[in-house]
Amino acid sequence: MSTVNIVINCNNEHIAATYALFMSIVENKHKESIYQIWIKIDDNAVSKDIFNRIQSDKVHIEYFTDYKMIDKSVKRVICLQWNTIVQSDLSDLYEFDMKGMTQAKALNIPNAISYIPQSVEKYDDAVSLIDFTTATEEQTVAELPIYFNFAYDQMVQNSDVYDSELLKNLNYVNESDIDRIKKKSIILRYSQEYSPELYFDHPYSE
């Protein structure tokens, strides 16, 4: 089984949310999966102890400050922002067929909400799959299923105005019920306007 390489950006401003993300990655992995978690630290004040305690023979941790420091043998990585939560094993995302593209990202789900302007970025950056072997000056993007990056809280808060048919017709979805999509989702994305762990239904809210 290949090692799943995961990159997390960490800083003191979002340390609680980052730790919640980290725990969700570890607690929801398959027992046989091997994870190499690369933690990008921009602030030297960040404590490594809370992460180091979780290391095991199936979960390895490395710290870095520049992407050039990632081992050259790493062919691809999953990059996760602090405002996400993982609900299941990440092996399927890691093995996703990128069709020769340099990155894979999910569509920005608010595009399925009727009042969001067309100027909103097409893809969301909270979850990215990056292939270093196809890296070129021109960044090309393969479309991830939204189950890998579902904007759960935004959709719930705007449930009366999102276009259910548009949501259902998105690639890989064929579903219009938000709660069912949430249960199927591998990764949930929370709004960056608030700390995710403060949401009442956040799995690590306590």
PDB file of C-alpha atoms in Angstrom:
ATOM      1  CA  MET A   1       0.000   0.000   0.000  1.00  0.00           C
ATOM      2  CA  SER A   2       1.368   3.411  -0.993  1.00  0.00           C
ATOM      3  CA  THR A   3       1.890   6.114   1.607  1.00  0.00           C
ATOM      4  CA  VAL A   4      -0.661   8.942   1.551  1.00  0.00           C
ATOM      5  CA  ASN A   5       1.150  12.282   1.747  1.00  0.00           C
ATOM      6  CA  ILE A   6      -0.867  15.054   3.374  1.00  0.00           C
ATOM      7  CA  VAL A   7       0.086  18.718   3.806  1.00  0.00           C
ATOM      8  CA  ILE A   8      -1.459  20.892   6.530  1.00  0.00           C
ATOM      9  CA  ASN A   9      -0.722  24.597   6.912  1.00  0.00           C
ATOM     10  CA  CYS A  10      -0.483  25.530  10.585  1.00  0.00           C
ATOM     11  CA  ASN A  11      -0.262  28.821  12.481  1.00  0.00           C
ATOM     12  CA  ASN A  12      -1.153  30.060  15.933  1.00  0.00           C
ATOM     13  CA  GLU A  13      -4.189  32.013  14.772  1.00  0.00           C
ATOM     14  CA  HIS A  14      -5.974  28.808  13.809  1.00  0.00           C
ATOM     15  CA  ILE A  15      -4.210  26.280  16.036  1.00  0.00           C
ATOM     16  CA  ALA A  16      -7.427  24.839  17.542  1.00  0.00           C
ATOM     17  CA  ALA A  17      -9.008  24.326  14.127  1.00  0.00           C
ATOM     18  CA  THR A  18      -5.743  22.904  12.768  1.00  0.00           C
ATOM     19  CA  TYR A  19      -5.543  20.406  15.631  1.00  0.00           C
ATOM     20  CA  ALA A  20      -9.186  19.412  15.069  1.00  0.00           C
ATOM     21  CA  LEU A  21      -8.381  18.797  11.400  1.00  0.00           C
ATOM     22  CA  PHE A  22      -5.302  16.782  12.342  1.00  0.00           C
ATOM     23  CA  MET A  23      -7.268  14.583  14.760  1.00  0.00           C
ATOM     24  CA  SER A  24     -10.031  14.023  12.205  1.00  0.00           C
ATOM     25  CA  ILE A  25      -7.424  12.813   9.695  1.00  0.00           C
ATOM     26  CA  VAL A  26      -5.876  10.350  12.136  1.00  0.00           C
ATOM     27  CA  GLU A  27      -9.065   9.091  13.791  1.00  0.00           C
ATOM     28  CA  ASN A  28     -10.896   8.405  10.510  1.00  0.00           C
ATOM     29  CA  LYS A  29      -8.146   6.648   8.568  1.00  0.00           C
ATOM     30  CA  HIS A  30      -8.318   2.937   7.813  1.00  0.00           C
ATOM     31  CA  LYS A  31      -6.151   0.898  10.167  1.00  0.00           C
ATOM     32  CA  GLU A  32      -3.978  -0.352   7.327  1.00  0.00           C
ATOM     33  CA  SER A  33      -3.444   3.058   5.679  1.00  0.00           C
ATOM     34  CA  ILE A  34      -0.064   4.730   6.087  1.00  0.00           C
ATOM     35  CA  TYR A  35      -0.042   8.520   6.313  1.00  0.00           C
ATOM     36  CA  GLN A  36       2.901  10.885   5.997  1.00  0.00           C
ATOM     37  CA  ILE A  37       1.645  14.216   7.340  1.00  0.00           C
ATOM     38  CA  TRP A  38       3.683  17.272   6.391  1.00  0.00           C
ATOM     39  CA  ILE A  39       2.913  20.207   8.680  1.00  0.00           C
ATOM     40  CA  LYS A  40       3.864  23.611   7.289  1.00  0.00           C
ATOM     41  CA  ILE A  41       4.781  25.923  10.139  1.00  0.00           C
ATOM     42  CA  ASP A  42       5.092  29.649   9.458  1.00  0.00           C
ATOM     43  CA  ASP A  43       5.214  30.608  13.142  1.00  0.00           C
ATOM     44  CA  ASN A  44       8.003  29.214  15.331  1.00  0.00           C
ATOM     45  CA  ALA A  45       5.742  29.608  18.365  1.00  0.00           C
ATOM     46  CA  VAL A  46       3.547  26.722  17.236  1.00  0.00           C
ATOM     47  CA  SER A  47       3.945  23.805  19.630  1.00  0.00           C
ATOM     48  CA  LYS A  48       4.876  20.524  18.007  1.00  0.00           C
ATOM     49  CA  ASP A  49       4.075  18.474  21.102  1.00  0.00           C
ATOM     50  CA  ILE A  50       0.363  18.152  20.394  1.00  0.00           C
ATOM     51  CA  PHE A  51       1.140  16.661  16.989  1.00  0.00           C
ATOM     52  CA  ASN A  52       4.112  14.528  18.001  1.00  0.00           C
ATOM     53  CA  ARG A  53       2.012  12.623  20.554  1.00  0.00           C
ATOM     54  CA  ILE A  54      -0.072  11.143  17.735  1.00  0.00           C
ATOM     55  CA  GLN A  55       2.810   9.649  15.750  1.00  0.00           C
ATOM     56  CA  SER A  56       2.773   5.880  15.236  1.00  0.00           C
ATOM     57  CA  ASP A  57       4.055   3.269  12.813  1.00  0.00           C
ATOM     58  CA  LYS A  58       1.177   4.227  10.468  1.00  0.00           C
ATOM     59  CA  VAL A  59       1.214   8.002  11.025  1.00  0.00           C
ATOM     60  CA  HIS A  60       4.479   9.849  10.407  1.00  0.00           C
ATOM     61  CA  ILE A  61       4.952  13.593  10.860  1.00  0.00           C
ATOM     62  CA  GLU A  62       7.422  15.993   9.276  1.00  0.00           C
ATOM     63  CA  TYR A  63       7.633  19.774   9.725  1.00  0.00           C
ATOM     64  CA  PHE A  64       8.661  22.222   7.018  1.00  0.00           C
ATOM     65  CA  THR A  65       8.661  25.924   6.187  1.00  0.00           C
ATOM     66  CA  ASP A  66       9.102  25.742   2.409  1.00  0.00           C
ATOM     67  CA  TYR A  67       7.619  23.289  -0.105  1.00  0.00           C
ATOM     68  CA  LYS A  68      11.114  22.704  -1.480  1.00  0.00           C
ATOM     69  CA  MET A  69      11.831  20.887   1.793  1.00  0.00           C
ATOM     70  CA  ILE A  70       9.371  18.093   0.972  1.00  0.00           C
ATOM     71  CA  ASP A  71      11.213  14.918   0.031  1.00  0.00           C
ATOM     72  CA  LYS A  72      11.876  14.685  -3.711  1.00  0.00           C
ATOM     73  CA  SER A  73      10.505  11.122  -3.728  1.00  0.00           C
ATOM     74  CA  VAL A  74       7.002  12.448  -2.976  1.00  0.00           C
ATOM     75  CA  LYS A  75       5.034  12.388  -6.226  1.00  0.00           C
ATOM     76  CA  ARG A  76       1.783  13.950  -5.026  1.00  0.00           C
ATOM     77  CA  VAL A  77       0.251  15.486  -1.915  1.00  0.00           C
ATOM     78  CA  ILE A  78      -3.186  16.282  -0.525  1.00  0.00           C
ATOM     79  CA  CYS A  79      -3.237  19.871   0.762  1.00  0.00           C
ATOM     80  CA  LEU A  80      -5.833  20.704   3.415  1.00  0.00           C
ATOM     81  CA  GLN A  81      -6.709  24.100   4.868  1.00  0.00           C
ATOM     82  CA  TRP A  82      -7.425  24.615   8.551  1.00  0.00           C
ATOM     83  CA  ASN A  83     -11.178  25.072   7.968  1.00  0.00           C
ATOM     84  CA  THR A  84     -11.759  21.478   6.830  1.00  0.00           C
ATOM     85  CA  ILE A  85     -12.670  18.269   8.644  1.00  0.00           C
ATOM     86  CA  VAL A  86     -11.997  14.750   7.371  1.00  0.00           C
ATOM     87  CA  GLN A  87     -14.735  12.144   7.811  1.00  0.00           C
ATOM     88  CA  SER A  88     -13.152   9.097   6.209  1.00  0.00           C
ATOM     89  CA  ASP A  89      -9.967   7.565   4.837  1.00  0.00           C
ATOM     90  CA  LEU A  90      -8.093   9.701   2.284  1.00  0.00           C
ATOM     91  CA  SER A  91      -6.655   6.910   0.121  1.00  0.00           C
ATOM     92  CA  ASP A  92      -9.315   7.266  -2.589  1.00  0.00           C
ATOM     93  CA  LEU A  93      -8.614  10.986  -2.875  1.00  0.00           C
ATOM     94  CA  TYR A  94      -4.875  10.331  -3.039  1.00  0.00           C
ATOM     95  CA  GLU A  95      -5.328   7.799  -5.860  1.00  0.00           C
ATOM     96  CA  PHE A  96      -7.782   9.977  -7.806  1.00  0.00           C
ATOM     97  CA  ASP A  97      -7.168   9.946 -11.565  1.00  0.00           C
ATOM     98  CA  MET A  98      -5.983  13.479 -12.356  1.00  0.00           C
ATOM     99  CA  LYS A  99      -5.857  12.774 -16.101  1.00  0.00           C
ATOM    100  CA  GLY A 100      -2.434  14.377 -16.445  1.00  0.00           C
ATOM    101  CA  MET A 101      -3.436  17.649 -14.761  1.00  0.00           C
ATOM    102  CA  THR A 102      -1.178  19.387 -12.232  1.00  0.00           C
ATOM    103  CA  GLN A 103      -3.916  19.825  -9.603  1.00  0.00           C
ATOM    104  CA  ALA A 104      -7.339  18.506  -8.697  1.00  0.00           C
ATOM    105  CA  LYS A 105      -9.922  20.636  -6.873  1.00  0.00           C
ATOM    106  CA  ALA A 106     -13.654  20.572  -6.260  1.00  0.00           C
ATOM    107  CA  LEU A 107     -16.073  23.107  -7.654  1.00  0.00           C
ATOM    108  CA  ASN A 108     -16.915  25.992  -5.365  1.00  0.00           C
ATOM    109  CA  ILE A 109     -20.285  24.779  -4.078  1.00  0.00           C
ATOM    110  CA  PRO A 110     -21.697  28.283  -3.468  1.00  0.00           C
ATOM    111  CA  ASN A 111     -21.958  28.382  -7.287  1.00  0.00           C
ATOM    112  CA  ALA A 112     -25.047  26.233  -6.706  1.00  0.00           C
ATOM    113  CA  ILE A 113     -26.610  29.006  -4.617  1.00  0.00           C
ATOM    114  CA  SER A 114     -28.741  31.285  -6.750  1.00  0.00           C
ATOM    115  CA  TYR A 115     -27.582  34.648  -5.377  1.00  0.00           C
ATOM    116  CA  ILE A 116     -23.814  34.017  -5.598  1.00  0.00           C
ATOM    117  CA  PRO A 117     -22.342  36.090  -8.462  1.00  0.00           C
ATOM    118  CA  GLN A 118     -20.601  34.427 -11.376  1.00  0.00           C
ATOM    119  CA  SER A 119     -17.363  36.182 -10.379  1.00  0.00           C
ATOM    120  CA  VAL A 120     -16.801  33.664  -7.578  1.00  0.00           C
ATOM    121  CA  GLU A 121     -13.766  31.457  -8.202  1.00  0.00           C
ATOM    122  CA  LYS A 122     -14.722  28.279 -10.040  1.00  0.00           C
ATOM    123  CA  TYR A 123     -12.698  25.986  -7.778  1.00  0.00           C
ATOM    124  CA  ASP A 124     -12.157  26.084  -4.022  1.00  0.00           C
ATOM    125  CA  ASP A 125      -8.652  25.926  -2.528  1.00  0.00           C
ATOM    126  CA  ALA A 126      -9.498  24.312   0.823  1.00  0.00           C
ATOM    127  CA  VAL A 127      -8.742  20.854  -0.602  1.00  0.00           C
ATOM    128  CA  SER A 128      -6.150  20.353  -3.335  1.00  0.00           C
ATOM    129  CA  LEU A 129      -4.493  17.283  -4.796  1.00  0.00           C
ATOM    130  CA  ILE A 130      -1.151  18.268  -6.333  1.00  0.00           C
ATOM    131  CA  ASP A 131       0.911  16.080  -8.657  1.00  0.00           C
ATOM    132  CA  PHE A 132       4.572  17.113  -8.661  1.00  0.00           C
ATOM    133  CA  THR A 133       5.419  14.865 -11.609  1.00  0.00           C
ATOM    134  CA  THR A 134       3.288  16.951 -13.983  1.00  0.00           C
ATOM    135  CA  ALA A 135       4.258  20.352 -12.578  1.00  0.00           C
ATOM    136  CA  THR A 136       4.516  22.998 -15.303  1.00  0.00           C
ATOM    137  CA  GLU A 137       4.351  26.777 -15.470  1.00  0.00           C
ATOM    138  CA  GLU A 138       0.744  26.438 -16.581  1.00  0.00           C
ATOM    139  CA  GLN A 139      -1.458  25.129 -13.772  1.00  0.00           C
ATOM    140  CA  THR A 140      -4.168  22.776 -15.028  1.00  0.00           C
ATOM    141  CA  VAL A 141      -7.042  21.586 -12.826  1.00  0.00           C
ATOM    142  CA  ALA A 142      -8.957  18.317 -12.800  1.00  0.00           C
ATOM    143  CA  GLU A 143     -12.388  18.421 -11.175  1.00  0.00           C
ATOM    144  CA  LEU A 144     -12.723  16.555  -7.892  1.00  0.00           C
ATOM    145  CA  PRO A 145     -16.096  15.179  -6.796  1.00  0.00           C
ATOM    146  CA  ILE A 146     -17.600  17.598  -4.277  1.00  0.00           C
ATOM    147  CA  TYR A 147     -17.620  14.764  -1.739  1.00  0.00           C
ATOM    148  CA  PHE A 148     -13.953  15.588  -1.269  1.00  0.00           C
ATOM    149  CA  ASN A 149     -14.718  19.218  -0.412  1.00  0.00           C
ATOM    150  CA  PHE A 150     -18.312  19.849   0.608  1.00  0.00           C
ATOM    151  CA  ALA A 151     -19.199  23.349   1.840  1.00  0.00           C
ATOM    152  CA  TYR A 152     -21.591  21.969   4.426  1.00  0.00           C
ATOM    153  CA  ASP A 153     -22.216  24.962   6.678  1.00  0.00           C
ATOM    154  CA  GLN A 154     -22.657  27.368   3.762  1.00  0.00           C
ATOM    155  CA  MET A 155     -25.227  25.112   2.146  1.00  0.00           C
ATOM    156  CA  VAL A 156     -27.132  24.594   5.406  1.00  0.00           C
ATOM    157  CA  GLN A 157     -27.226  28.308   6.169  1.00  0.00           C
ATOM    158  CA  ASN A 158     -28.503  29.026   2.659  1.00  0.00           C
ATOM    159  CA  SER A 159     -30.758  26.002   2.229  1.00  0.00           C
ATOM    160  CA  ASP A 160     -33.693  28.145   1.125  1.00  0.00           C
ATOM    161  CA  VAL A 161     -31.868  29.717  -1.806  1.00  0.00           C
ATOM    162  CA  TYR A 162     -29.585  27.068  -3.284  1.00  0.00           C
ATOM    163  CA  ASP A 163     -30.597  25.477  -6.554  1.00  0.00           C
ATOM    164  CA  SER A 164     -31.249  21.833  -5.663  1.00  0.00           C
ATOM    165  CA  GLU A 165     -31.377  20.714  -9.289  1.00  0.00           C
ATOM    166  CA  LEU A 166     -28.084  22.426 -10.080  1.00  0.00           C
ATOM    167  CA  LEU A 167     -26.553  20.759  -7.040  1.00  0.00           C
ATOM    168  CA  LYS A 168     -27.929  17.377  -8.062  1.00  0.00           C
ATOM    169  CA  ASN A 169     -26.602  17.718 -11.597  1.00  0.00           C
ATOM    170  CA  LEU A 170     -23.044  18.487 -10.556  1.00  0.00           C
ATOM    171  CA  ASN A 171     -20.548  15.812 -11.574  1.00  0.00           C
ATOM    172  CA  TYR A 172     -20.468  12.786  -9.249  1.00  0.00           C
ATOM    173  CA  VAL A 173     -23.332  13.999  -7.044  1.00  0.00           C
ATOM    174  CA  ASN A 174     -26.784  12.898  -8.292  1.00  0.00           C
ATOM    175  CA  GLU A 175     -28.141  13.970  -4.927  1.00  0.00           C
ATOM    176  CA  SER A 176     -30.029  17.061  -3.761  1.00  0.00           C
ATOM    177  CA  ASP A 177     -30.442  16.370  -0.033  1.00  0.00           C
ATOM    178  CA  ILE A 178     -27.739  18.196   1.912  1.00  0.00           C
ATOM    179  CA  ASP A 179     -27.716  15.810   4.882  1.00  0.00           C
ATOM    180  CA  ARG A 180     -27.236  12.788   2.630  1.00  0.00           C
ATOM    181  CA  ILE A 181     -24.423  14.532   0.790  1.00  0.00           C
ATOM    182  CA  LYS A 182     -22.828  15.356   4.158  1.00  0.00           C
ATOM    183  CA  LYS A 183     -22.882  11.693   5.218  1.00  0.00           C
ATOM    184  CA  LYS A 184     -21.247  10.629   1.954  1.00  0.00           C
ATOM    185  CA  SER A 185     -18.615  13.357   2.015  1.00  0.00           C
ATOM    186  CA  ILE A 186     -14.989  12.523   2.742  1.00  0.00           C
ATOM    187  CA  ILE A 187     -14.113  16.120   3.658  1.00  0.00           C
ATOM    188  CA  LEU A 188     -16.329  18.919   4.969  1.00  0.00           C
ATOM    189  CA  ARG A 189     -15.408  22.563   4.541  1.00  0.00           C
ATOM    190  CA  TYR A 190     -16.497  25.192   7.060  1.00  0.00           C
ATOM    191  CA  SER A 191     -16.653  28.945   6.551  1.00  0.00           C
ATOM    192  CA  GLN A 192     -13.409  30.849   7.155  1.00  0.00           C
ATOM    193  CA  GLU A 193     -15.354  33.701   8.772  1.00  0.00           C
ATOM    194  CA  TYR A 194     -15.551  31.795  12.054  1.00  0.00           C
ATOM    195  CA  SER A 195     -13.420  29.175  13.761  1.00  0.00           C
ATOM    196  CA  PRO A 196     -14.857  25.841  12.551  1.00  0.00           C
ATOM    197  CA  GLU A 197     -14.573  24.162  15.948  1.00  0.00           C
ATOM    198  CA  LEU A 198     -17.086  26.674  17.363  1.00  0.00           C
ATOM    199  CA  TYR A 199     -19.924  25.421  15.168  1.00  0.00           C
ATOM    200  CA  PHE A 200     -22.576  23.596  17.160  1.00  0.00           C
ATOM    201  CA  ASP A 201     -22.465  20.538  14.875  1.00  0.00           C
ATOM    202  CA  HIS A 202     -18.713  20.466  14.375  1.00  0.00           C
ATOM    203  CA  PRO A 203     -17.467  16.985  15.407  1.00  0.00           C
ATOM    204  CA  TYR A 204     -14.757  18.576  17.584  1.00  0.00           C
ATOM    205  CA  SER A 205     -16.766  21.505  18.913  1.00  0.00           C
ATOM    206  CA  GLU A 206     -16.184  20.507  22.521  1.00  0.00           C
TER     207      GLU A 206
END
